[in-house]
PDB file of C-alpha atoms in Angstrom:
ATOM      1  CA  UNK A   1     106.966 134.681  76.920  1.00  0.00           C
ATOM      2  CA  UNK A   2     109.258 136.803  79.106  1.00  0.00           C
ATOM      3  CA  UNK A   3     112.432 135.397  80.581  1.00  0.00           C
ATOM      4  CA  UNK A   4     112.709 135.674  84.370  1.00  0.00           C
ATOM      5  CA  UNK A   5     115.306 138.357  84.966  1.00  0.00           C
ATOM      6  CA  UNK A   6     116.473 137.087  88.341  1.00  0.00           C
ATOM      7  CA  UNK A   7     118.748 134.029  88.281  1.00  0.00           C
ATOM      8  CA  UNK A   8     120.522 132.342  91.154  1.00  0.00           C
ATOM      9  CA  UNK A   9     123.965 133.688  91.930  1.00  0.00           C
ATOM     10  CA  UNK A  10     125.391 130.318  92.946  1.00  0.00           C
ATOM     11  CA  UNK A  11     125.661 127.104  90.969  1.00  0.00           C
ATOM     12  CA  UNK A  12     124.478 124.943  93.860  1.00  0.00           C
ATOM     13  CA  UNK A  13     121.873 125.121  96.619  1.00  0.00           C
ATOM     14  CA  UNK A  14     123.126 123.175  99.627  1.00  0.00           C
ATOM     15  CA  UNK A  15     121.466 125.333 102.276  1.00  0.00           C
ATOM     16  CA  UNK A  16     119.244 128.388 102.550  1.00  0.00           C
ATOM     17  CA  UNK A  17     122.547 130.151 103.287  1.00  0.00           C
ATOM     18  CA  UNK A  18     123.232 129.900  99.533  1.00  0.00           C
ATOM     19  CA  UNK A  19     120.187 132.039  98.714  1.00  0.00           C
ATOM     20  CA  UNK A  20     119.669 135.761  99.148  1.00  0.00           C
ATOM     21  CA  UNK A  21     116.336 137.200 100.229  1.00  0.00           C
ATOM     22  CA  UNK A  22     115.708 138.298  96.640  1.00  0.00           C
ATOM     23  CA  UNK A  23     116.476 134.816  95.331  1.00  0.00           C
ATOM     24  CA  UNK A  24     114.157 133.204  97.867  1.00  0.00           C
ATOM     25  CA  UNK A  25     111.393 135.553  96.751  1.00  0.00           C
ATOM     26  CA  UNK A  26     112.103 134.761  93.087  1.00  0.00           C
ATOM     27  CA  UNK A  27     111.819 131.032  93.778  1.00  0.00           C
ATOM     28  CA  UNK A  28     108.557 131.505  95.670  1.00  0.00           C
ATOM     29  CA  UNK A  29     107.113 133.744  92.959  1.00  0.00           C
ATOM     30  CA  UNK A  30     107.902 131.262  90.211  1.00  0.00           C
ATOM     31  CA  UNK A  31     106.714 128.344  92.364  1.00  0.00           C
ATOM     32  CA  UNK A  32     103.359 130.039  92.957  1.00  0.00           C
ATOM     33  CA  UNK A  33     102.987 130.675  89.214  1.00  0.00           C
ATOM     34  CA  UNK A  34     103.867 127.082  88.317  1.00  0.00           C
ATOM     35  CA  UNK A  35     101.424 125.849  90.964  1.00  0.00           C
ATOM     36  CA  UNK A  36      98.567 127.938  89.531  1.00  0.00           C
ATOM     37  CA  UNK A  37      99.338 126.717  86.033  1.00  0.00           C
ATOM     38  CA  UNK A  38      99.516 123.103  87.186  1.00  0.00           C
ATOM     39  CA  UNK A  39      96.083 123.434  88.795  1.00  0.00           C
ATOM     40  CA  UNK A  40      94.730 124.740  85.480  1.00  0.00           C
ATOM     41  CA  UNK A  41      96.305 121.843  83.613  1.00  0.00           C
ATOM     42  CA  UNK A  42      98.685 124.091  81.695  1.00  0.00           C
ATOM     43  CA  UNK A  43     101.767 122.208  80.515  1.00  0.00           C
ATOM     44  CA  UNK A  44     105.097 124.030  80.753  1.00  0.00           C
ATOM     45  CA  UNK A  45     107.858 121.949  79.107  1.00  0.00           C
ATOM     46  CA  UNK A  46     110.568 124.213  80.521  1.00  0.00           C
ATOM     47  CA  UNK A  47     112.897 121.275  81.193  1.00  0.00           C
ATOM     48  CA  UNK A  48     112.474 119.560  77.828  1.00  0.00           C
ATOM     49  CA  UNK A  49     115.765 117.912  76.957  1.00  0.00           C
ATOM     50  CA  UNK A  50     117.035 118.214  80.564  1.00  0.00           C
ATOM     51  CA  UNK A  51     117.797 115.297  82.882  1.00  0.00           C
ATOM     52  CA  UNK A  52     117.947 115.334  86.690  1.00  0.00           C
ATOM     53  CA  UNK A  53     119.984 112.679  88.484  1.00  0.00           C
ATOM     54  CA  UNK A  54     118.743 111.816  91.993  1.00  0.00           C
ATOM     55  CA  UNK A  55     121.211 110.200  94.411  1.00  0.00           C
ATOM     56  CA  UNK A  56     119.666 108.630  97.527  1.00  0.00           C
ATOM     57  CA  UNK A  57     121.577 107.385 100.549  1.00  0.00           C
ATOM     58  CA  UNK A  58     118.481 107.798 102.741  1.00  0.00           C
ATOM     59  CA  UNK A  59     114.950 106.460 102.193  1.00  0.00           C
ATOM     60  CA  UNK A  60     112.443 108.976 100.908  1.00  0.00           C
ATOM     61  CA  UNK A  61     108.803 109.511 100.012  1.00  0.00           C
ATOM     62  CA  UNK A  62     108.251 113.237  99.454  1.00  0.00           C
ATOM     63  CA  UNK A  63     111.728 114.096  98.164  1.00  0.00           C
ATOM     64  CA  UNK A  64     111.854 111.363  95.552  1.00  0.00           C
ATOM     65  CA  UNK A  65     108.279 111.639  94.318  1.00  0.00           C
ATOM     66  CA  UNK A  66     108.188 115.451  94.232  1.00  0.00           C
ATOM     67  CA  UNK A  67     111.474 115.794  92.354  1.00  0.00           C
ATOM     68  CA  UNK A  68     110.670 112.998  89.925  1.00  0.00           C
ATOM     69  CA  UNK A  69     107.106 114.108  89.211  1.00  0.00           C
ATOM     70  CA  UNK A  70     108.105 117.776  89.076  1.00  0.00           C
ATOM     71  CA  UNK A  71     110.778 117.073  86.464  1.00  0.00           C
ATOM     72  CA  UNK A  72     108.307 115.068  84.365  1.00  0.00           C
ATOM     73  CA  UNK A  73     105.661 117.787  84.631  1.00  0.00           C
ATOM     74  CA  UNK A  74     108.153 120.256  83.178  1.00  0.00           C
ATOM     75  CA  UNK A  75     108.989 117.936  80.292  1.00  0.00           C
ATOM     76  CA  UNK A  76     112.311 116.664  81.600  1.00  0.00           C
ATOM     77  CA  UNK A  77     113.574 113.266  82.701  1.00  0.00           C
ATOM     78  CA  UNK A  78     114.662 112.046  86.137  1.00  0.00           C
ATOM     79  CA  UNK A  79     117.043 109.173  86.902  1.00  0.00           C
ATOM     80  CA  UNK A  80     116.881 107.485  90.313  1.00  0.00           C
ATOM     81  CA  UNK A  81     120.308 106.507  91.630  1.00  0.00           C
ATOM     82  CA  UNK A  82     120.356 104.527  94.842  1.00  0.00           C
ATOM     83  CA  UNK A  83     123.762 104.889  96.463  1.00  0.00           C
ATOM     84  CA  UNK A  84     123.851 101.112  96.883  1.00  0.00           C
ATOM     85  CA  UNK A  85     123.335 100.560  93.150  1.00  0.00           C
ATOM     86  CA  UNK A  86     126.038 102.842  91.770  1.00  0.00           C
ATOM     87  CA  UNK A  87     129.808 102.566  92.061  1.00  0.00           C
ATOM     88  CA  UNK A  88     129.879 104.687  95.217  1.00  0.00           C
ATOM     89  CA  UNK A  89     128.949 101.491  97.022  1.00  0.00           C
ATOM     90  CA  UNK A  90     132.065  99.782  95.649  1.00  0.00           C
ATOM     91  CA  UNK A  91     134.545 102.479  96.568  1.00  0.00           C
ATOM     92  CA  UNK A  92     134.405 105.003  93.738  1.00  0.00           C
ATOM     93  CA  UNK A  93     135.050 108.428  95.190  1.00  0.00           C
ATOM     94  CA  UNK A  94     132.428 111.140  95.360  1.00  0.00           C
ATOM     95  CA  UNK A  95     134.819 113.292  93.314  1.00  0.00           C
ATOM     96  CA  UNK A  96     134.935 110.791  90.444  1.00  0.00           C
ATOM     97  CA  UNK A  97     131.192 110.185  90.677  1.00  0.00           C
ATOM     98  CA  UNK A  98     130.548 113.931  90.432  1.00  0.00           C
ATOM     99  CA  UNK A  99     132.759 114.295  87.380  1.00  0.00           C
ATOM    100  CA  UNK A 100     131.162 111.301  85.665  1.00  0.00           C
ATOM    101  CA  UNK A 101     127.571 112.326  86.324  1.00  0.00           C
ATOM    102  CA  UNK A 102     128.354 115.826  85.060  1.00  0.00           C
ATOM    103  CA  UNK A 103     128.999 114.285  81.629  1.00  0.00           C
ATOM    104  CA  UNK A 104     125.477 112.848  81.417  1.00  0.00           C
ATOM    105  CA  UNK A 105     123.155 115.012  83.487  1.00  0.00           C
ATOM    106  CA  UNK A 106     122.036 118.633  83.690  1.00  0.00           C
ATOM    107  CA  UNK A 107     121.509 118.726  87.468  1.00  0.00           C
ATOM    108  CA  UNK A 108     122.037 116.496  90.506  1.00  0.00           C
ATOM    109  CA  UNK A 109     119.877 116.219  93.611  1.00  0.00           C
ATOM    110  CA  UNK A 110     121.440 114.272  96.484  1.00  0.00           C
ATOM    111  CA  UNK A 111     119.825 113.058  99.722  1.00  0.00           C
ATOM    112  CA  UNK A 112     122.695 112.072 102.004  1.00  0.00           C
ATOM    113  CA  UNK A 113     123.721 111.453 105.593  1.00  0.00           C
ATOM    114  CA  UNK A 114     126.896 113.520 105.898  1.00  0.00           C
ATOM    115  CA  UNK A 115     126.618 117.114 104.664  1.00  0.00           C
ATOM    116  CA  UNK A 116     130.267 116.938 103.607  1.00  0.00           C
ATOM    117  CA  UNK A 117     129.260 114.402 100.934  1.00  0.00           C
ATOM    118  CA  UNK A 118     126.933 116.829  99.164  1.00  0.00           C
ATOM    119  CA  UNK A 119     129.536 119.592  99.544  1.00  0.00           C
ATOM    120  CA  UNK A 120     132.145 117.395  97.845  1.00  0.00           C
ATOM    121  CA  UNK A 121     129.671 116.442  95.142  1.00  0.00           C
ATOM    122  CA  UNK A 122     128.993 120.127  94.446  1.00  0.00           C
ATOM    123  CA  UNK A 123     132.683 121.024  94.466  1.00  0.00           C
ATOM    124  CA  UNK A 124     133.616 118.490  91.791  1.00  0.00           C
ATOM    125  CA  UNK A 125     130.437 118.535  89.681  1.00  0.00           C
ATOM    126  CA  UNK A 126     130.340 121.008  86.804  1.00  0.00           C
ATOM    127  CA  UNK A 127     126.521 121.026  86.902  1.00  0.00           C
ATOM    128  CA  UNK A 128     124.177 122.361  89.624  1.00  0.00           C
ATOM    129  CA  UNK A 129     123.795 120.294  92.796  1.00  0.00           C
ATOM    130  CA  UNK A 130     120.772 120.500  95.104  1.00  0.00           C
ATOM    131  CA  UNK A 131     120.817 119.248  98.676  1.00  0.00           C
ATOM    132  CA  UNK A 132     117.697 117.073  98.961  1.00  0.00           C
ATOM    133  CA  UNK A 133     118.516 116.587 102.669  1.00  0.00           C
ATOM    134  CA  UNK A 134     121.656 116.122 104.715  1.00  0.00           C
ATOM    135  CA  UNK A 135     122.348 115.795 108.416  1.00  0.00           C
ATOM    136  CA  UNK A 136     122.803 119.578 108.688  1.00  0.00           C
ATOM    137  CA  UNK A 137     120.439 121.220 106.188  1.00  0.00           C
ATOM    138  CA  UNK A 138     117.187 120.744 104.237  1.00  0.00           C
ATOM    139  CA  UNK A 139     116.738 123.794 101.961  1.00  0.00           C
ATOM    140  CA  UNK A 140     113.973 122.374  99.760  1.00  0.00           C
ATOM    141  CA  UNK A 141     111.762 121.763 102.785  1.00  0.00           C
ATOM    142  CA  UNK A 142     112.212 125.314 104.002  1.00  0.00           C
ATOM    143  CA  UNK A 143     111.334 126.781 100.597  1.00  0.00           C
ATOM    144  CA  UNK A 144     108.115 124.754 100.724  1.00  0.00           C
ATOM    145  CA  UNK A 145     107.481 125.971 104.271  1.00  0.00           C
ATOM    146  CA  UNK A 146     107.928 129.598 103.264  1.00  0.00           C
ATOM    147  CA  UNK A 147     105.561 129.217 100.313  1.00  0.00           C
ATOM    148  CA  UNK A 148     102.986 127.627 102.626  1.00  0.00           C
ATOM    149  CA  UNK A 149     103.316 130.456 105.143  1.00  0.00           C
ATOM    150  CA  UNK A 150     102.973 133.028 102.376  1.00  0.00           C
ATOM    151  CA  UNK A 151      99.841 131.330 101.052  1.00  0.00           C
ATOM    152  CA  UNK A 152      98.127 131.148 104.430  1.00  0.00           C
ATOM    153  CA  UNK A 153      99.305 134.382 106.038  1.00  0.00           C
ATOM    154  CA  UNK A 154      99.561 136.497 102.853  1.00  0.00           C
ATOM    155  CA  UNK A 155     102.907 137.791 104.085  1.00  0.00           C
ATOM    156  CA  UNK A 156     106.087 136.702 105.835  1.00  0.00           C
ATOM    157  CA  UNK A 157     107.741 139.819 107.244  1.00  0.00           C
ATOM    158  CA  UNK A 158     106.542 140.554 110.781  1.00  0.00           C
ATOM    159  CA  UNK A 159     105.262 137.062 111.570  1.00  0.00           C
ATOM    160  CA  UNK A 160     106.374 134.990 114.566  1.00  0.00           C
ATOM    161  CA  UNK A 161     107.314 131.308 114.303  1.00  0.00           C
ATOM    162  CA  UNK A 162     107.875 128.827 117.132  1.00  0.00           C
ATOM    163  CA  UNK A 163     109.969 125.698 116.664  1.00  0.00           C
ATOM    164  CA  UNK A 164     109.600 122.961 119.282  1.00  0.00           C
ATOM    165  CA  UNK A 165     111.952 119.999 119.450  1.00  0.00           C
ATOM    166  CA  UNK A 166     115.288 118.950 118.024  1.00  0.00           C
ATOM    167  CA  UNK A 167     117.568 121.622 116.560  1.00  0.00           C
ATOM    168  CA  UNK A 168     118.039 119.435 113.508  1.00  0.00           C
ATOM    169  CA  UNK A 169     118.676 119.970 109.793  1.00  0.00           C
ATOM    170  CA  UNK A 170     115.188 121.395 109.215  1.00  0.00           C
ATOM    171  CA  UNK A 171     115.552 123.749 112.173  1.00  0.00           C
ATOM    172  CA  UNK A 172     118.950 124.963 110.927  1.00  0.00           C
ATOM    173  CA  UNK A 173     117.677 125.977 107.514  1.00  0.00           C
ATOM    174  CA  UNK A 174     114.373 127.268 108.892  1.00  0.00           C
ATOM    175  CA  UNK A 175     116.288 129.705 111.096  1.00  0.00           C
ATOM    176  CA  UNK A 176     118.024 131.043 108.006  1.00  0.00           C
ATOM    177  CA  UNK A 177     114.844 131.094 105.929  1.00  0.00           C
ATOM    178  CA  UNK A 178     112.925 132.984 108.594  1.00  0.00           C
ATOM    179  CA  UNK A 179     115.730 135.451 109.205  1.00  0.00           C
ATOM    180  CA  UNK A 180     116.077 136.246 105.497  1.00  0.00           C
ATOM    181  CA  UNK A 181     112.343 136.794 104.994  1.00  0.00           C
ATOM    182  CA  UNK A 182     111.633 138.831 108.125  1.00  0.00           C
ATOM    183  CA  UNK A 183     109.938 136.106 110.198  1.00  0.00           C
ATOM    184  CA  UNK A 184     110.935 136.166 113.871  1.00  0.00           C
ATOM    185  CA  UNK A 185     111.732 132.646 115.068  1.00  0.00           C
ATOM    186  CA  UNK A 186     112.199 131.167 118.513  1.00  0.00           C
ATOM    187  CA  UNK A 187     113.511 127.603 118.688  1.00  0.00           C
ATOM    188  CA  UNK A 188     112.737 125.719 121.890  1.00  0.00           C
ATOM    189  CA  UNK A 189     115.189 122.829 122.218  1.00  0.00           C
ATOM    190  CA  UNK A 190     116.496 120.749 125.135  1.00  0.00           C
ATOM    191  CA  UNK A 191     120.034 121.469 126.280  1.00  0.00           C
ATOM    192  CA  UNK A 192     122.445 119.632 124.014  1.00  0.00           C
ATOM    193  CA  UNK A 193     119.989 119.516 121.100  1.00  0.00           C
ATOM    194  CA  UNK A 194     120.225 123.124 119.946  1.00  0.00           C
ATOM    195  CA  UNK A 195     120.723 124.110 116.279  1.00  0.00           C
ATOM    196  CA  UNK A 196     124.262 124.670 115.007  1.00  0.00           C
ATOM    197  CA  UNK A 197     125.938 127.623 116.708  1.00  0.00           C
ATOM    198  CA  UNK A 198     127.281 129.057 113.445  1.00  0.00           C
ATOM    199  CA  UNK A 199     123.780 128.875 111.933  1.00  0.00           C
ATOM    200  CA  UNK A 200     122.282 130.771 114.869  1.00  0.00           C
ATOM    201  CA  UNK A 201     124.943 133.483 114.511  1.00  0.00           C
ATOM    202  CA  UNK A 202     124.301 133.809 110.781  1.00  0.00           C
ATOM    203  CA  UNK A 203     120.520 133.861 111.282  1.00  0.00           C
ATOM    204  CA  UNK A 204     120.796 136.620 113.885  1.00  0.00           C
ATOM    205  CA  UNK A 205     122.991 138.615 111.513  1.00  0.00           C
ATOM    206  CA  UNK A 206     120.489 138.189 108.671  1.00  0.00           C
ATOM    207  CA  UNK A 207     117.635 139.039 111.027  1.00  0.00           C
ATOM    208  CA  UNK A 208     119.152 142.441 111.761  1.00  0.00           C
ATOM    209  CA  UNK A 209     118.733 143.290 108.061  1.00  0.00           C
ATOM    210  CA  UNK A 210     115.076 142.190 107.862  1.00  0.00           C
ATOM    211  CA  UNK A 211     113.813 142.997 111.366  1.00  0.00           C
ATOM    212  CA  UNK A 212     113.496 139.338 112.366  1.00  0.00           C
ATOM    213  CA  UNK A 213     114.283 138.374 115.955  1.00  0.00           C
ATOM    214  CA  UNK A 214     116.060 135.024 116.319  1.00  0.00           C
ATOM    215  CA  UNK A 215     116.136 133.323 119.724  1.00  0.00           C
ATOM    216  CA  UNK A 216     116.968 129.931 121.247  1.00  0.00           C
ATOM    217  CA  UNK A 217     115.350 128.786 124.475  1.00  0.00           C
ATOM    218  CA  UNK A 218     114.628 125.632 126.468  1.00  0.00           C
ATOM    219  CA  UNK A 219     111.069 126.783 127.200  1.00  0.00           C
ATOM    220  CA  UNK A 220     108.482 125.571 124.633  1.00  0.00           C
ATOM    221  CA  UNK A 221     105.663 127.568 126.220  1.00  0.00           C
ATOM    222  CA  UNK A 222     107.638 130.786 125.881  1.00  0.00           C
ATOM    223  CA  UNK A 223     108.378 130.002 122.228  1.00  0.00           C
ATOM    224  CA  UNK A 224     104.727 129.217 121.414  1.00  0.00           C
ATOM    225  CA  UNK A 225     103.327 132.314 123.147  1.00  0.00           C
ATOM    226  CA  UNK A 226     101.493 134.437 120.537  1.00  0.00           C
ATOM    227  CA  UNK A 227     103.150 132.613 117.635  1.00  0.00           C
ATOM    228  CA  UNK A 228     101.638 132.790 114.143  1.00  0.00           C
ATOM    229  CA  UNK A 229     103.183 129.459 113.172  1.00  0.00           C
ATOM    230  CA  UNK A 230     104.113 126.420 115.280  1.00  0.00           C
ATOM    231  CA  UNK A 231     106.519 123.909 113.754  1.00  0.00           C
ATOM    232  CA  UNK A 232     108.057 120.620 114.835  1.00  0.00           C
ATOM    233  CA  UNK A 233     109.815 117.565 113.421  1.00  0.00           C
ATOM    234  CA  UNK A 234     110.520 114.025 114.540  1.00  0.00           C
ATOM    235  CA  UNK A 235     112.697 113.645 117.617  1.00  0.00           C
ATOM    236  CA  UNK A 236     114.384 110.594 116.077  1.00  0.00           C
ATOM    237  CA  UNK A 237     115.707 111.426 112.613  1.00  0.00           C
ATOM    238  CA  UNK A 238     117.038 108.869 110.127  1.00  0.00           C
ATOM    239  CA  UNK A 239     120.372 107.617 111.432  1.00  0.00           C
ATOM    240  CA  UNK A 240     119.488 108.453 115.043  1.00  0.00           C
ATOM    241  CA  UNK A 241     117.487 105.301 115.744  1.00  0.00           C
ATOM    242  CA  UNK A 242     120.089 104.082 118.229  1.00  0.00           C
ATOM    243  CA  UNK A 243     119.328 107.146 120.369  1.00  0.00           C
ATOM    244  CA  UNK A 244     115.575 106.567 120.397  1.00  0.00           C
ATOM    245  CA  UNK A 245     115.161 105.777 124.112  1.00  0.00           C
ATOM    246  CA  UNK A 246     117.346 108.676 125.224  1.00  0.00           C
ATOM    247  CA  UNK A 247     115.716 111.115 122.853  1.00  0.00           C
ATOM    248  CA  UNK A 248     112.168 110.160 123.787  1.00  0.00           C
ATOM    249  CA  UNK A 249     112.991 110.549 127.470  1.00  0.00           C
ATOM    250  CA  UNK A 250     114.517 113.957 126.763  1.00  0.00           C
ATOM    251  CA  UNK A 251     111.811 115.384 124.516  1.00  0.00           C
ATOM    252  CA  UNK A 252     108.616 113.875 125.947  1.00  0.00           C
ATOM    253  CA  UNK A 253     106.293 115.213 127.068  1.00  0.00           C
ATOM    254  CA  UNK A 254     107.767 118.711 127.380  1.00  0.00           C
ATOM    255  CA  UNK A 255     108.469 119.369 123.703  1.00  0.00           C
ATOM    256  CA  UNK A 256     105.412 117.688 122.217  1.00  0.00           C
ATOM    257  CA  UNK A 257     103.105 119.985 120.228  1.00  0.00           C
ATOM    258  CA  UNK A 258      99.725 119.442 121.880  1.00  0.00           C
ATOM    259  CA  UNK A 259      96.433 121.324 121.890  1.00  0.00           C
ATOM    260  CA  UNK A 260      97.610 123.038 125.088  1.00  0.00           C
ATOM    261  CA  UNK A 261     100.690 124.348 123.272  1.00  0.00           C
ATOM    262  CA  UNK A 262      98.581 125.511 120.321  1.00  0.00           C
ATOM    263  CA  UNK A 263      96.315 127.434 122.706  1.00  0.00           C
ATOM    264  CA  UNK A 264      99.339 129.548 123.662  1.00  0.00           C
ATOM    265  CA  UNK A 265      99.777 130.595 120.040  1.00  0.00           C
ATOM    266  CA  UNK A 266      97.511 133.041 118.230  1.00  0.00           C
ATOM    267  CA  UNK A 267      93.957 131.906 117.503  1.00  0.00           C
ATOM    268  CA  UNK A 268      94.662 131.700 113.783  1.00  0.00           C
ATOM    269  CA  UNK A 269      98.056 130.038 114.196  1.00  0.00           C
ATOM    270  CA  UNK A 270      98.941 127.285 111.760  1.00  0.00           C
ATOM    271  CA  UNK A 271     100.750 124.043 112.546  1.00  0.00           C
ATOM    272  CA  UNK A 272     103.507 122.739 110.274  1.00  0.00           C
ATOM    273  CA  UNK A 273     105.544 119.533 110.088  1.00  0.00           C
ATOM    274  CA  UNK A 274     107.870 118.380 107.298  1.00  0.00           C
ATOM    275  CA  UNK A 275     106.592 114.768 107.587  1.00  0.00           C
ATOM    276  CA  UNK A 276     106.698 111.862 108.160  1.00  0.00           C
ATOM    277  CA  UNK A 277     105.060 112.511 111.514  1.00  0.00           C
ATOM    278  CA  UNK A 278     104.731 110.231 114.502  1.00  0.00           C
ATOM    279  CA  UNK A 279     101.376 110.995 116.079  1.00  0.00           C
ATOM    280  CA  UNK A 280     101.553 110.798 119.849  1.00  0.00           C
ATOM    281  CA  UNK A 281     105.250 111.624 119.829  1.00  0.00           C
ATOM    282  CA  UNK A 282     106.373 115.064 118.589  1.00  0.00           C
ATOM    283  CA  UNK A 283     102.747 116.037 117.887  1.00  0.00           C
ATOM    284  CA  UNK A 284      99.383 114.822 119.097  1.00  0.00           C
ATOM    285  CA  UNK A 285      96.863 113.494 116.613  1.00  0.00           C
ATOM    286  CA  UNK A 286      94.310 116.174 117.440  1.00  0.00           C
ATOM    287  CA  UNK A 287      96.788 118.881 116.391  1.00  0.00           C
ATOM    288  CA  UNK A 288      98.144 117.411 113.159  1.00  0.00           C
ATOM    289  CA  UNK A 289      94.627 116.443 112.048  1.00  0.00           C
ATOM    290  CA  UNK A 290      93.067 119.754 113.080  1.00  0.00           C
ATOM    291  CA  UNK A 291      91.920 122.660 110.922  1.00  0.00           C
ATOM    292  CA  UNK A 292      95.021 124.608 111.948  1.00  0.00           C
ATOM    293  CA  UNK A 293      97.286 121.982 110.402  1.00  0.00           C
ATOM    294  CA  UNK A 294      98.657 122.803 106.940  1.00  0.00           C
ATOM    295  CA  UNK A 295     100.998 119.825 106.640  1.00  0.00           C
ATOM    296  CA  UNK A 296      99.429 118.544 103.417  1.00  0.00           C
ATOM    297  CA  UNK A 297      99.698 121.889 101.641  1.00  0.00           C
ATOM    298  CA  UNK A 298     103.272 122.025 102.930  1.00  0.00           C
ATOM    299  CA  UNK A 299     103.984 118.592 101.435  1.00  0.00           C
ATOM    300  CA  UNK A 300     102.413 119.556  98.104  1.00  0.00           C
ATOM    301  CA  UNK A 301     104.488 122.711  97.948  1.00  0.00           C
ATOM    302  CA  UNK A 302     107.674 120.647  97.869  1.00  0.00           C
ATOM    303  CA  UNK A 303     106.695 119.859  94.283  1.00  0.00           C
ATOM    304  CA  UNK A 304     106.247 123.453  93.208  1.00  0.00           C
ATOM    305  CA  UNK A 305     109.280 125.062  94.872  1.00  0.00           C
ATOM    306  CA  UNK A 306     111.536 122.324  93.562  1.00  0.00           C
ATOM    307  CA  UNK A 307     110.233 122.837  90.036  1.00  0.00           C
ATOM    308  CA  UNK A 308     111.041 126.533  90.379  1.00  0.00           C
ATOM    309  CA  UNK A 309     114.469 125.764  91.814  1.00  0.00           C
ATOM    310  CA  UNK A 310     115.302 123.397  88.955  1.00  0.00           C
ATOM    311  CA  UNK A 311     114.255 125.987  86.388  1.00  0.00           C
ATOM    312  CA  UNK A 312     116.279 128.769  87.959  1.00  0.00           C
ATOM    313  CA  UNK A 313     119.390 126.648  88.453  1.00  0.00           C
ATOM    314  CA  UNK A 314     119.253 125.428  84.865  1.00  0.00           C
ATOM    315  CA  UNK A 315     118.429 128.980  83.715  1.00  0.00           C
ATOM    316  CA  UNK A 316     115.301 127.992  81.795  1.00  0.00           C
ATOM    317  CA  UNK A 317     112.705 129.788  83.930  1.00  0.00           C
ATOM    318  CA  UNK A 318     110.044 131.803  82.174  1.00  0.00           C
ATOM    319  CA  UNK A 319     107.160 133.912  83.453  1.00  0.00           C
TER     320      UNK A 319
END
């Protein structure tokens, strides 16, 4: 058994910004290997004796199940920690929580509202911290997206991706993921709902190195034109429910991914969505349930990239 030579340069992964192009490729390579082995029923107890703590402020299906199952599949243990059940809910600071959990666990995954919370957790924890989702970034989702694109398109560099909708946490990290892997990305967002300005600047800078063009527009048709991949997300993210009426009026019908939008993309274009999806809102049912949709492979790949990420962060990966 050979030890993977490439390890992650940073202790924590809070955004795709924390990963180099080489590190992204290392994660995807290991994820693909672990996926093949899982399909063959080959057990890899790489995390035997390791314990992952999972802090949840937000509800979750894919994040919780994929991290928990992935840890078990690799022989480790996972502890679910609802924010309402631990002392954070009674006023203990994130700093003290981070220091305490570092005494018991080998890694922490946190799904939070405010990105500053996961940053503070990482600053004061002596063990690796993974952002399972925050209001600004969602790195694990983007790693799964990149693996899905690689599987279906057999490459990443030189492809064109269109994002339609809210410039949210997924969009922020997807811009960085595309830029670092050579995928040109155009995000079509209504005025006032664009991705973070500093993220766009960083993505454009990274794109210069890889040949990826990064653009922001208000025109969804222009973004979708000749795209290899079309991606969207809900218009009303968790915590934004009070803005539902305003957001729906802003995004619909212009930014909905419909069959007409998909016809603007390449004939073999794939459709992606991080899920959960609201059919008839950000995407029509005929698109998400079509042969071009790869949302279920995308969801499955959360499991495999997160297993790879855990191994690399805890420096136990083997090939």
